[in-house]
mmCIF file of C-alpha atoms and ligand atoms in Angstrom:
data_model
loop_
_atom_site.group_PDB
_atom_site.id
_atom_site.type_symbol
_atom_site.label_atom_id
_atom_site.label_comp_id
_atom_site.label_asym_id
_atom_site.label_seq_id
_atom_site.Cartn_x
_atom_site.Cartn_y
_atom_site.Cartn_z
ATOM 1 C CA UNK A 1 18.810 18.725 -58.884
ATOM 2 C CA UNK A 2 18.984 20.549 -55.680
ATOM 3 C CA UNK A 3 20.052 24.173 -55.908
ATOM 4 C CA UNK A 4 20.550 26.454 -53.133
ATOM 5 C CA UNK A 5 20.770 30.212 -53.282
ATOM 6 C CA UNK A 6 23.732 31.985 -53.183
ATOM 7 C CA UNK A 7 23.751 34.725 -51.034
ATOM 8 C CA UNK A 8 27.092 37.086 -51.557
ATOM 9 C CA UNK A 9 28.472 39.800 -49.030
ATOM 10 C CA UNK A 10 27.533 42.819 -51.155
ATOM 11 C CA UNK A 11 23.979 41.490 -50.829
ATOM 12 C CA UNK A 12 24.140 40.616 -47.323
ATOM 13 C CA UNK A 13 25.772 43.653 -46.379
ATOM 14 C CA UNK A 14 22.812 45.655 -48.717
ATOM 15 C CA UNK A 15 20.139 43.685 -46.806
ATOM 16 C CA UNK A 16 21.434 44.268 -43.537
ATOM 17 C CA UNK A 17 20.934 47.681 -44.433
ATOM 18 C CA UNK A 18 17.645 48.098 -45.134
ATOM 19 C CA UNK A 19 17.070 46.853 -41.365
ATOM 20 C CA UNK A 20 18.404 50.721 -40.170
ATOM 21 C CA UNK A 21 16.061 52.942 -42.635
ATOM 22 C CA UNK A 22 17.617 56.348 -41.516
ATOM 23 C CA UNK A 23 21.188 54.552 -42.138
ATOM 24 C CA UNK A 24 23.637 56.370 -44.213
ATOM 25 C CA UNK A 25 24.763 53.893 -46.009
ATOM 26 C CA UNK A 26 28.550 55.253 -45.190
ATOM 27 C CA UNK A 27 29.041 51.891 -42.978
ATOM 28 C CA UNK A 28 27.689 49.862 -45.869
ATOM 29 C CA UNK A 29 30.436 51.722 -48.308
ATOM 30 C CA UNK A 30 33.107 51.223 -46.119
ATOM 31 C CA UNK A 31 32.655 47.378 -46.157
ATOM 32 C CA UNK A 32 32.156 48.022 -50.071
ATOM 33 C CA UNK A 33 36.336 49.376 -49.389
ATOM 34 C CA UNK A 34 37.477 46.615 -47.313
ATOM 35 C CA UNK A 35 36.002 43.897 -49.717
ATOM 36 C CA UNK A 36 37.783 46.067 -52.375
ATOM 37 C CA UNK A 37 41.100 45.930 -50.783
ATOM 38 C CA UNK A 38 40.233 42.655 -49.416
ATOM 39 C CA UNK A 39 40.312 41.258 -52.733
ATOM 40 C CA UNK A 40 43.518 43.031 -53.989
ATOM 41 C CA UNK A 41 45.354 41.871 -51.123
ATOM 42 C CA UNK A 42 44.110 38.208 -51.896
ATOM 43 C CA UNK A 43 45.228 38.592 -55.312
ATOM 44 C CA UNK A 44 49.076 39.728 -54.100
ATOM 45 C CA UNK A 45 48.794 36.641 -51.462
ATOM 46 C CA UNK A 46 48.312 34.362 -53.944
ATOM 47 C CA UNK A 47 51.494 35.497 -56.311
ATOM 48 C CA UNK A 48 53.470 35.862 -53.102
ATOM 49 C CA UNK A 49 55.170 32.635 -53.874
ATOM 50 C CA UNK A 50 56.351 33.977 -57.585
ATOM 51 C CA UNK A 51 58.514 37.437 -55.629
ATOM 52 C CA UNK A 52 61.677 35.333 -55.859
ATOM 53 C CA UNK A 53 61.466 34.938 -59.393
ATOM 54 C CA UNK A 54 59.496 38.264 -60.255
ATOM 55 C CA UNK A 55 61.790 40.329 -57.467
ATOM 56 C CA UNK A 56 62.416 40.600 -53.791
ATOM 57 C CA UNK A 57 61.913 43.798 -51.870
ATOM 58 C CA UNK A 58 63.639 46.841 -52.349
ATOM 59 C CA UNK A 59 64.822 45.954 -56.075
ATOM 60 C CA UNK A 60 63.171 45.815 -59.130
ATOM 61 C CA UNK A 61 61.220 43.246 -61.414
ATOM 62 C CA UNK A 62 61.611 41.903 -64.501
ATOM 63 C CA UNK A 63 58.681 44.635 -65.500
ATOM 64 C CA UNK A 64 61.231 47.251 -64.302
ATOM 65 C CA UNK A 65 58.761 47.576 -61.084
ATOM 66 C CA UNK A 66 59.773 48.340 -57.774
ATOM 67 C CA UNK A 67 59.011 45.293 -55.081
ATOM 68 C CA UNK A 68 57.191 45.993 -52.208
ATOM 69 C CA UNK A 69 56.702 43.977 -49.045
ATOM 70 C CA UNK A 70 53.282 42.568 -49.252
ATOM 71 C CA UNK A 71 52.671 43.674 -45.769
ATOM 72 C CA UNK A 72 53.650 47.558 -47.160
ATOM 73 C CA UNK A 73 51.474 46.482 -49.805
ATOM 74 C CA UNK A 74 48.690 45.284 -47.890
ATOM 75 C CA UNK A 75 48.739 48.324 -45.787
ATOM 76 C CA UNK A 76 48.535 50.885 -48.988
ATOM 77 C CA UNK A 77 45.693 48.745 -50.255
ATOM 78 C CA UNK A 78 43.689 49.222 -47.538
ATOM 79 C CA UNK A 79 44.838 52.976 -47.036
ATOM 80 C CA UNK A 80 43.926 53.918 -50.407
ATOM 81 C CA UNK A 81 40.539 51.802 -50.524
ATOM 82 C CA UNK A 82 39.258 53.503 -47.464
ATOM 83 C CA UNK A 83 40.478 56.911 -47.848
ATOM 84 C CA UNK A 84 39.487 57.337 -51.633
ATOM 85 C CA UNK A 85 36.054 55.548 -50.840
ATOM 86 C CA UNK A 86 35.896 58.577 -48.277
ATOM 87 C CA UNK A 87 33.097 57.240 -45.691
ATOM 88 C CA UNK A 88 35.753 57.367 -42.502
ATOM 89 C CA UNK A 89 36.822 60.201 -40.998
ATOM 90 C CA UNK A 90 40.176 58.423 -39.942
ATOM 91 C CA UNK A 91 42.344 55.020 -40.210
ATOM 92 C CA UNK A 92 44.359 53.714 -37.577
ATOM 93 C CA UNK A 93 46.897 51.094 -38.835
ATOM 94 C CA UNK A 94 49.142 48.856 -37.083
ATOM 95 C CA UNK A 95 51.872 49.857 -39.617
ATOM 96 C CA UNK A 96 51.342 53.548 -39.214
ATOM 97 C CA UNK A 97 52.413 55.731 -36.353
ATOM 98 C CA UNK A 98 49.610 58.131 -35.844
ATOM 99 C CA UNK A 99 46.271 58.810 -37.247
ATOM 100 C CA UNK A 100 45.399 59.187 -40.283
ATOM 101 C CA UNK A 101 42.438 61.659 -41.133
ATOM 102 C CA UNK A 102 40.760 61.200 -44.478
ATOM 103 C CA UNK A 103 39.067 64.519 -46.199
ATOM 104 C CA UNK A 104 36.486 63.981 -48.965
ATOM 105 C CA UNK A 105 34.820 67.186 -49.811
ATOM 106 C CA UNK A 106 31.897 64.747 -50.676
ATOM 107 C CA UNK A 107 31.373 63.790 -47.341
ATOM 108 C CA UNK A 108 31.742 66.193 -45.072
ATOM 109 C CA UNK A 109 30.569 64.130 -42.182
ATOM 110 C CA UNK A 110 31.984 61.550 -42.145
ATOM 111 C CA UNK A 111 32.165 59.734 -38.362
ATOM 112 C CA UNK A 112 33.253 56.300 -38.340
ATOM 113 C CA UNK A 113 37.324 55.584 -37.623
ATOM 114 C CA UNK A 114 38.561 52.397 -38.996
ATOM 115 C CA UNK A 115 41.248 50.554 -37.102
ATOM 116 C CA UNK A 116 43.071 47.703 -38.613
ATOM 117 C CA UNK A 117 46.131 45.308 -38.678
ATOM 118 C CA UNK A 118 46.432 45.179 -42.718
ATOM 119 C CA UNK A 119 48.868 41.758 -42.357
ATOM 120 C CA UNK A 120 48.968 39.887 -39.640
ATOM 121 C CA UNK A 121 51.145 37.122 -39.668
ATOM 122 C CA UNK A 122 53.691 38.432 -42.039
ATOM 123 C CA UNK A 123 56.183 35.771 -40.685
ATOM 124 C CA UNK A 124 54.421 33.531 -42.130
ATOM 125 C CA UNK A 125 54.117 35.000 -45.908
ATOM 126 C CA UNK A 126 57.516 33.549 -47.133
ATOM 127 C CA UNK A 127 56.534 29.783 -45.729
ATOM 128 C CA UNK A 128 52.896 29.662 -47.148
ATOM 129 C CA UNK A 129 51.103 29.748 -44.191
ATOM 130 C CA UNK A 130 47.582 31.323 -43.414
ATOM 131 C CA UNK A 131 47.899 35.120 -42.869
ATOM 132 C CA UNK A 132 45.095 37.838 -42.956
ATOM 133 C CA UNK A 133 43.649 40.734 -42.383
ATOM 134 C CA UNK A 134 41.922 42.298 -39.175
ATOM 135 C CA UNK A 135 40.013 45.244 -39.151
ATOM 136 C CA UNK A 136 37.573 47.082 -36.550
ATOM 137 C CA UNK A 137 34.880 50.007 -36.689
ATOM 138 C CA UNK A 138 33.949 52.266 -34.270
ATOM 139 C CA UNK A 139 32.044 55.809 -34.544
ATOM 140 C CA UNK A 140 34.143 58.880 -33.510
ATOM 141 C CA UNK A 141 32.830 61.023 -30.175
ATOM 142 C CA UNK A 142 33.029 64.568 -31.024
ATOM 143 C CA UNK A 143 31.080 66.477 -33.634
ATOM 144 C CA UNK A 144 31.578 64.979 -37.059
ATOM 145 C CA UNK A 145 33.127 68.460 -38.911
ATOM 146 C CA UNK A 146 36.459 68.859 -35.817
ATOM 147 C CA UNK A 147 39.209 67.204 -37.013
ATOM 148 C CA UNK A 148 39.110 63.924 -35.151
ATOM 149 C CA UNK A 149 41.361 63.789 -32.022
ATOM 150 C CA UNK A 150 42.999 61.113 -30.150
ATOM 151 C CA UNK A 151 39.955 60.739 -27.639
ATOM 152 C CA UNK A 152 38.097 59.769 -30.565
ATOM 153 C CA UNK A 153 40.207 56.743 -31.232
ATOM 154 C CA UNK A 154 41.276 55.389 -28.239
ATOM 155 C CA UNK A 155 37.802 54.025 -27.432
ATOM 156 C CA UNK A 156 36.820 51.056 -25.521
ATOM 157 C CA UNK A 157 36.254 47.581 -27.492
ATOM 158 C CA UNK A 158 32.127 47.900 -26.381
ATOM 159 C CA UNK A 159 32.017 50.624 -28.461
ATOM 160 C CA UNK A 160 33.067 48.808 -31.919
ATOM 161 C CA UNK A 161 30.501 48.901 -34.363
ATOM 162 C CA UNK A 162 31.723 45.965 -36.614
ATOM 163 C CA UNK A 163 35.096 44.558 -36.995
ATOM 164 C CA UNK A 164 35.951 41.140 -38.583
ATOM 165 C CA UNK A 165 38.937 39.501 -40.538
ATOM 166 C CA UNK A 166 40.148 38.332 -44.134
ATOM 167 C CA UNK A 167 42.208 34.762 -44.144
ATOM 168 C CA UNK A 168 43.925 34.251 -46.907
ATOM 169 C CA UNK A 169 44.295 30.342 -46.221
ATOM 170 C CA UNK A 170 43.384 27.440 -48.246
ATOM 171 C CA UNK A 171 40.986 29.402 -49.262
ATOM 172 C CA UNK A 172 40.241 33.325 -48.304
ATOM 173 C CA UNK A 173 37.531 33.832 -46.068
ATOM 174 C CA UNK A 174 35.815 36.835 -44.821
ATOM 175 C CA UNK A 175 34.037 36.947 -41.353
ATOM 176 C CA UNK A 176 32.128 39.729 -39.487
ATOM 177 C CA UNK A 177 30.138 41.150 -36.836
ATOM 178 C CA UNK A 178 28.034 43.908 -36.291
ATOM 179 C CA UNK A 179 26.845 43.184 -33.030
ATOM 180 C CA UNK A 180 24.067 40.636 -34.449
ATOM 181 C CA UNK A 181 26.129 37.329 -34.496
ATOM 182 C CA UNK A 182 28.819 36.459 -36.688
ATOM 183 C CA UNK A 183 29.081 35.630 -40.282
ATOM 184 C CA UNK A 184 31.469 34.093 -42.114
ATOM 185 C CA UNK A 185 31.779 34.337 -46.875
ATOM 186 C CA UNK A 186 34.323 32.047 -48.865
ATOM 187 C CA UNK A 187 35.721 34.281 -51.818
ATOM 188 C CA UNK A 188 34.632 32.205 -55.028
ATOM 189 C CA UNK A 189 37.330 33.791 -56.988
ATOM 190 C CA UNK A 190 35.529 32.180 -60.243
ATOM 191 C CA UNK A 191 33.142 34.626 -59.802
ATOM 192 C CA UNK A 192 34.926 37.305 -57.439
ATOM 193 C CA UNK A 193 32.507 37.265 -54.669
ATOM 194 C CA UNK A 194 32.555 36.534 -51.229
ATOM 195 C CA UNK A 195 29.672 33.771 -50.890
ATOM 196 C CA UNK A 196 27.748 33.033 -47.410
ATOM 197 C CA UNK A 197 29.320 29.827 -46.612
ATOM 198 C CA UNK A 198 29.106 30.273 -42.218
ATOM 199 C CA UNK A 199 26.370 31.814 -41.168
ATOM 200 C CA UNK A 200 25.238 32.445 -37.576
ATOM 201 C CA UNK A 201 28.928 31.328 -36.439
ATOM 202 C CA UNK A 202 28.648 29.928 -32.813
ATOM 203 C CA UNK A 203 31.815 28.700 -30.946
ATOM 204 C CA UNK A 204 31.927 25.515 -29.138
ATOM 205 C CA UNK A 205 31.417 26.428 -25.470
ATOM 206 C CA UNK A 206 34.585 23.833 -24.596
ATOM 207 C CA UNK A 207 37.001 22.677 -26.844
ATOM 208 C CA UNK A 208 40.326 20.411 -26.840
ATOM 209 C CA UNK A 209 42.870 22.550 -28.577
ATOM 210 C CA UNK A 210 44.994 24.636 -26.881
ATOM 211 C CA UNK A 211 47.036 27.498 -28.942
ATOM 212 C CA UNK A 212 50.339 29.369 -27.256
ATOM 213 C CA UNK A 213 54.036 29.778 -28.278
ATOM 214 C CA UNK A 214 55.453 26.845 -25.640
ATOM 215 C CA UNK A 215 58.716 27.863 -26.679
ATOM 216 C CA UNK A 216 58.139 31.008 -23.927
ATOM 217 C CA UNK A 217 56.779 28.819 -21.287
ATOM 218 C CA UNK A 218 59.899 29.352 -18.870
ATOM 219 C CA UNK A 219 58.626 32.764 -19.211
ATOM 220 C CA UNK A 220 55.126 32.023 -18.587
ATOM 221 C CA UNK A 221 53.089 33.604 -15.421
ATOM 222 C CA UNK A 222 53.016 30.793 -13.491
ATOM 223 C CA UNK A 223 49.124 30.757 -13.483
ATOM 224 C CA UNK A 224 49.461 30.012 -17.680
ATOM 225 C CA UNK A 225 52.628 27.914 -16.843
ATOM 226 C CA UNK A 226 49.656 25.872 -14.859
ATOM 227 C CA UNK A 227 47.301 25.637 -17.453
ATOM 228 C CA UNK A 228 49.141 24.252 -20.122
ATOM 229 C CA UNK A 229 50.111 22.059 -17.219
ATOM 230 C CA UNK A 230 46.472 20.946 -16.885
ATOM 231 C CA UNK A 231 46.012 20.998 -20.990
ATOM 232 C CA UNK A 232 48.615 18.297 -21.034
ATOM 233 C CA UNK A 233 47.763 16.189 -18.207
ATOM 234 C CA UNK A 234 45.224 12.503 -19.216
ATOM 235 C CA UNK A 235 41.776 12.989 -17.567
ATOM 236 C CA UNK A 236 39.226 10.593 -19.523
ATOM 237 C CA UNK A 237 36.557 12.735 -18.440
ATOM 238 C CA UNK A 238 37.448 16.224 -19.992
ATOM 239 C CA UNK A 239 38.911 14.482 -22.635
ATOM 240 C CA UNK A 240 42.171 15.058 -21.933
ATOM 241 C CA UNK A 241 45.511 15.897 -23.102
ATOM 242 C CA UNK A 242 43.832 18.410 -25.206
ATOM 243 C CA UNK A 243 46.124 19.129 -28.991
ATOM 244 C CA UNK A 244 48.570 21.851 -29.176
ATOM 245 C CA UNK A 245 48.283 23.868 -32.442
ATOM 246 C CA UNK A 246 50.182 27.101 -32.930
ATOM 247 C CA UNK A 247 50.583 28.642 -36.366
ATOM 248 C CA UNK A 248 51.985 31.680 -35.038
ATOM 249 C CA UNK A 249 49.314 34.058 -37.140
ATOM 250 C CA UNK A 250 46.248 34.891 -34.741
ATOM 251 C CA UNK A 251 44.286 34.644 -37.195
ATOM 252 C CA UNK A 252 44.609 31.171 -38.284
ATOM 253 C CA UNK A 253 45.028 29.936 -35.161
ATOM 254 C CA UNK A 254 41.941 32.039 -33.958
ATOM 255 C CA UNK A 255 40.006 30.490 -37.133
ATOM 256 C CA UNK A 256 40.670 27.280 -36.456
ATOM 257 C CA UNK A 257 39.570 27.740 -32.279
ATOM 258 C CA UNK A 258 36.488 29.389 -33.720
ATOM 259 C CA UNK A 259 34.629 26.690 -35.687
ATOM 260 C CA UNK A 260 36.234 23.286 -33.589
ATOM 261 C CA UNK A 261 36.408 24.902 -30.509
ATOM 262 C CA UNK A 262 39.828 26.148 -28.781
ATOM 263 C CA UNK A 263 41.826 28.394 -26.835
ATOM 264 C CA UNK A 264 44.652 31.013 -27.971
ATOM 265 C CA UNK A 265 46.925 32.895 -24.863
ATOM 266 C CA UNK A 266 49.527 35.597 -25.596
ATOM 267 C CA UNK A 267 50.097 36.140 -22.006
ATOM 268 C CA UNK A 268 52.428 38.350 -20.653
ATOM 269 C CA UNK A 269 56.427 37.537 -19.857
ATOM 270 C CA UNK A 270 59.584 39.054 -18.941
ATOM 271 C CA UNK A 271 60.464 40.338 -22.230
ATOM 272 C CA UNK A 272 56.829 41.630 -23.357
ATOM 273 C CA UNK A 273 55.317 42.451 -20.121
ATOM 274 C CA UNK A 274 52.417 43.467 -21.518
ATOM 275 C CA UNK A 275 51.894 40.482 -24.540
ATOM 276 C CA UNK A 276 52.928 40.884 -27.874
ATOM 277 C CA UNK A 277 49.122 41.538 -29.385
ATOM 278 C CA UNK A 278 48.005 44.784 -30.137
ATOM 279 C CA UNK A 279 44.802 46.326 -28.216
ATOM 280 C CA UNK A 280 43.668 47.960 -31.357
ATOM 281 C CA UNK A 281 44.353 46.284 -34.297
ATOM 282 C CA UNK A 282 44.467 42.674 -33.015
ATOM 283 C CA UNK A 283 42.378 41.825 -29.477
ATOM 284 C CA UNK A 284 39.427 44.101 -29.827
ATOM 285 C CA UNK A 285 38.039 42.904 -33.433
ATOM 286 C CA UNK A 286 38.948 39.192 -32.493
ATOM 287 C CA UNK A 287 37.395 40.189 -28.978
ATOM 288 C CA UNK A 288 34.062 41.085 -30.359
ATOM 289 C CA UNK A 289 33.801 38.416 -32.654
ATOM 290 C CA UNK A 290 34.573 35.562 -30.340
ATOM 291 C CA UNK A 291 31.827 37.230 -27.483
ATOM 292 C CA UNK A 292 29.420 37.321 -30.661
ATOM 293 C CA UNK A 293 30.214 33.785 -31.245
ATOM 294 C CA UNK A 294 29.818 32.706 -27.926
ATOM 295 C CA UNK A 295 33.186 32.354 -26.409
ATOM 296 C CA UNK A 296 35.637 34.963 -24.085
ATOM 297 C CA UNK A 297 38.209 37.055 -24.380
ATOM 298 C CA UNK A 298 39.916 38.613 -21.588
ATOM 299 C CA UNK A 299 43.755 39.964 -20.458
ATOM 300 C CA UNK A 300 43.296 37.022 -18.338
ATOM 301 C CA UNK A 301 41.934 38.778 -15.375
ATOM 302 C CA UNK A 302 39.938 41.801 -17.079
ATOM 303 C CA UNK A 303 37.671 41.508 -20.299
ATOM 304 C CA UNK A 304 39.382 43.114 -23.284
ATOM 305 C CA UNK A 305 36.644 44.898 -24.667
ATOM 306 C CA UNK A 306 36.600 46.844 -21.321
ATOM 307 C CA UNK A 307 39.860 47.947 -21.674
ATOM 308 C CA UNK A 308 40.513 51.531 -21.695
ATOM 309 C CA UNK A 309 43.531 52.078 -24.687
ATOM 310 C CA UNK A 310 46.000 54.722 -23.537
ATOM 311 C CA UNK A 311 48.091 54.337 -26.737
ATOM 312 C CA UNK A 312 47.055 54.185 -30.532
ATOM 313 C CA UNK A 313 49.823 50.818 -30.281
ATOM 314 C CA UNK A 314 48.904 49.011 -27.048
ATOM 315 C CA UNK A 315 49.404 45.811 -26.461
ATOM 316 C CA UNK A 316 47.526 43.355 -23.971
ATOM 317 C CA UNK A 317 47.932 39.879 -22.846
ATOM 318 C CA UNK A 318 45.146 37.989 -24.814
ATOM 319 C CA UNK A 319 43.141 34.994 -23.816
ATOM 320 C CA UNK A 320 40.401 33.905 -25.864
ATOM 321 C CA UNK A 321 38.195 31.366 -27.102
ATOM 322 C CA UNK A 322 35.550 28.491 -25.461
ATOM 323 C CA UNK A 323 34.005 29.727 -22.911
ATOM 324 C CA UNK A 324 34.655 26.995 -21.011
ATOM 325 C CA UNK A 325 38.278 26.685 -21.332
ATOM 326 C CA UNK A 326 39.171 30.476 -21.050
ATOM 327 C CA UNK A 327 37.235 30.436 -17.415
ATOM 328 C CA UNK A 328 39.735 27.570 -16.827
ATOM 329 C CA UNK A 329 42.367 29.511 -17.712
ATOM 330 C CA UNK A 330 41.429 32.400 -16.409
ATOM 331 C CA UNK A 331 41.166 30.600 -12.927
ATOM 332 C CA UNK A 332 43.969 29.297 -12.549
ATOM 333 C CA UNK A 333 45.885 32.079 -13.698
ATOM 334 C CA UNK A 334 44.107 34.766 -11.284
ATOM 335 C CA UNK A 335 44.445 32.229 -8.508
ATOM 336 C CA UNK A 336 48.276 32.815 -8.701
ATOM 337 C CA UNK A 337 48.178 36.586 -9.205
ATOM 338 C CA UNK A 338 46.352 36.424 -5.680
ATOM 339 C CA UNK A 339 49.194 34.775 -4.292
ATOM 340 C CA UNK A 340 51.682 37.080 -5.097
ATOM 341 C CA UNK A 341 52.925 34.780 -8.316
ATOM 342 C CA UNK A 342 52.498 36.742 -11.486
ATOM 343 C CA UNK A 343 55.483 35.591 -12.553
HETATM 344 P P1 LIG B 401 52.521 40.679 -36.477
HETATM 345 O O1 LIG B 401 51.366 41.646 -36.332
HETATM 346 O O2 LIG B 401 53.858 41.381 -36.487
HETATM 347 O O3 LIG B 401 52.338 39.735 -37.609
HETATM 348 O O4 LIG B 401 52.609 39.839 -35.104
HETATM 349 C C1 LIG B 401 51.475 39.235 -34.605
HETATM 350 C C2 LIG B 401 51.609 37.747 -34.695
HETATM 351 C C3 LIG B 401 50.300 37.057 -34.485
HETATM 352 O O5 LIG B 401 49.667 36.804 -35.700
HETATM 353 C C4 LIG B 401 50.707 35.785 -33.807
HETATM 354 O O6 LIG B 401 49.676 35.262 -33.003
HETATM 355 C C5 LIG B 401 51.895 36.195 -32.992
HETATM 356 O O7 LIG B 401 52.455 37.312 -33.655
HETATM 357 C C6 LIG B 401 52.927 35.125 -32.901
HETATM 358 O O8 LIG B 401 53.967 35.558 -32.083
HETATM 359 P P2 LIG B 401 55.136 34.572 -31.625
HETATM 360 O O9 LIG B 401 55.965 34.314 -32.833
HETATM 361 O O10 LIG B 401 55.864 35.357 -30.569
HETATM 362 O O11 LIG B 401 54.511 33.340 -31.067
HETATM 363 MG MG1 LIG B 402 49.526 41.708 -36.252
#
């Protein structure tokens, strides 16, 4: 019998390592957090279905426990992970306001900053659809023993170190960069470990799915309004009406555009003028990734990971995916804004 070797993240991760000999090994501990946390969080994902009968939020169980939300939960899972494990010198959260600064006597140099969306998705948690986790890694500017200021956070995408995602889906998967392509491990939860099952991800430079919320489309710039115009419309050749999918959690529908091919938009309308998807938390990781996979992501005129964030909660218009198709997008959307019809 044929038996191949299973490689898991911790010894990926470990390997990966020993490429950088004057590394120290804090980047290496803070994955050794998130796949902590990642874990946990799978583990309250998968009960998630059992809160009506064990509790709902804000009263008690039949254990006498308070309920939490499992995106509150989520979010203190990772908080705690990363700031006992000590090897950041600050988290940025979607759910929190402001920075938070982790001090570990330990580690008094700490100089990475972890930014991350701990649930995204949440609508979806009470229907049982795919939800995760996104998180992002970048090393602060100033001297590593200042308390870390807001400069050192609001940093350009180029300047991420790593960032990746958790999908708790049919089954929970957890896929990375570090600038060196991307990666993607199925938890065995037999076993506990996240197993290579995708490596060297590469998206398909076109695609035919095409992933927005068409129940905004009267809100649409008129250059997107014109694209899912042109996803719609039968042309034999460019195989033609493409399929609509829209999940309404990035990250599933960003999964999905990642290994067939695809295209996500979050553009800006009336009521969000600036998207609904976070700069931070949300476009940058799924930014990198996507560019290390082979495909775009821009605010449909400006790439994101050149975006300069003026706020810790930013949001962008997002479009990202195939190459191919976010060019097409892209063109027809900037050919409008050049007319005068943004909107
Ligand atoms: P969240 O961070 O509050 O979960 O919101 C982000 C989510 C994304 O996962 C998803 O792509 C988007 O909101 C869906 O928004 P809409 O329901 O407006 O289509
Ligand atoms: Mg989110």
């Amino acid at each position: 019998m044929k038996t191949q070797k299973v490689v898991t993240l911790t010894q990926f991760i470990s390997e990966q390592q020993t490429l950088y000999p004057d590394a120290s090994g804090d980047l290496t501990r803070i994955f050794m957090d998130i796949i902590l946390a990642a874990k946990i969080v799978n583990r309250d994902v998968r009960k998630a279905g059992l809160v009506d009968i064990l509790g709902t939020h804000g009263t008690t169980n039949i254990q006498g426990e308070d309920v939490k939300k499992l995106d509150v939960m989520a979010n203190e899972e990772f908080m705690s992970a990363l700031s006992l494990g000590g090897d950041c010198c600050a988290i940025l959260s979607e759910e929190n306001d402001d920075i938070v600064r982790v001090h570990n006597p330990n580690n008094s140099k700490p100089k990475y900053i972890v930014a991350m969306d701990p649930l995204d998705g949440s609508s979806n948690i009470d229907v049982n659809a795919s939800i995760g986790t996104i998180f992002s890694i970048f090393r602060r500017r100033s001297m590593a023993w200042n308390e870390v200021t807001m400069e050192d956070c609001l940093q350009k995408g180029i300047n991420q170190i790593a960032a990746g995602y958790i999908i708790y889906g049919s089954s929970t998967m957890l896929v990375y960069t570090t600038g060196q392509g991307v990666n993607g491990f199925t938890l065995d939860s037999s076993i506990g470990e996240f197993c290579l099952s995708h490596p060297d991800i590469k998206i398909p430079k076109d695609g035919n799915i095409f992933s927005v919320n068409e129940g905004n489309f009267a809100e649409f710039p008129q250059g997107v309004k014109d694209f899912v115009t042109y996803c719609k419309e039968t042309d034999k050749e460019t195989g033609r009406p493409y399929s609509a999918r829209y999940i309404g959690s990035l990250i599933a529908d960003f999964h999905r555009n990642l290994l067939k091919g695809g295209i996500f938009i979050y553009p800006h309308t009336a009521k969000a003028p600036n998207g609904k998807l976070r700069l931070m938390y949300e476009c940058n990781p799924m930014a990198f990734i996507i560019e290390q996979a082979g495909g775009k992501a821009t605010t449909g005129s400006k790439r994101i990971l050149e975006v300069t964030p003026e706020q810790l909660h930013q949001r962008v218009p997002f479009f990202v995916g195939s190459e191919n198709m976010v060019n097409k997008a892209e063109a027809l959307y900037k050919a409008k804004i050049q007319i005068g019809m943004s909107n």
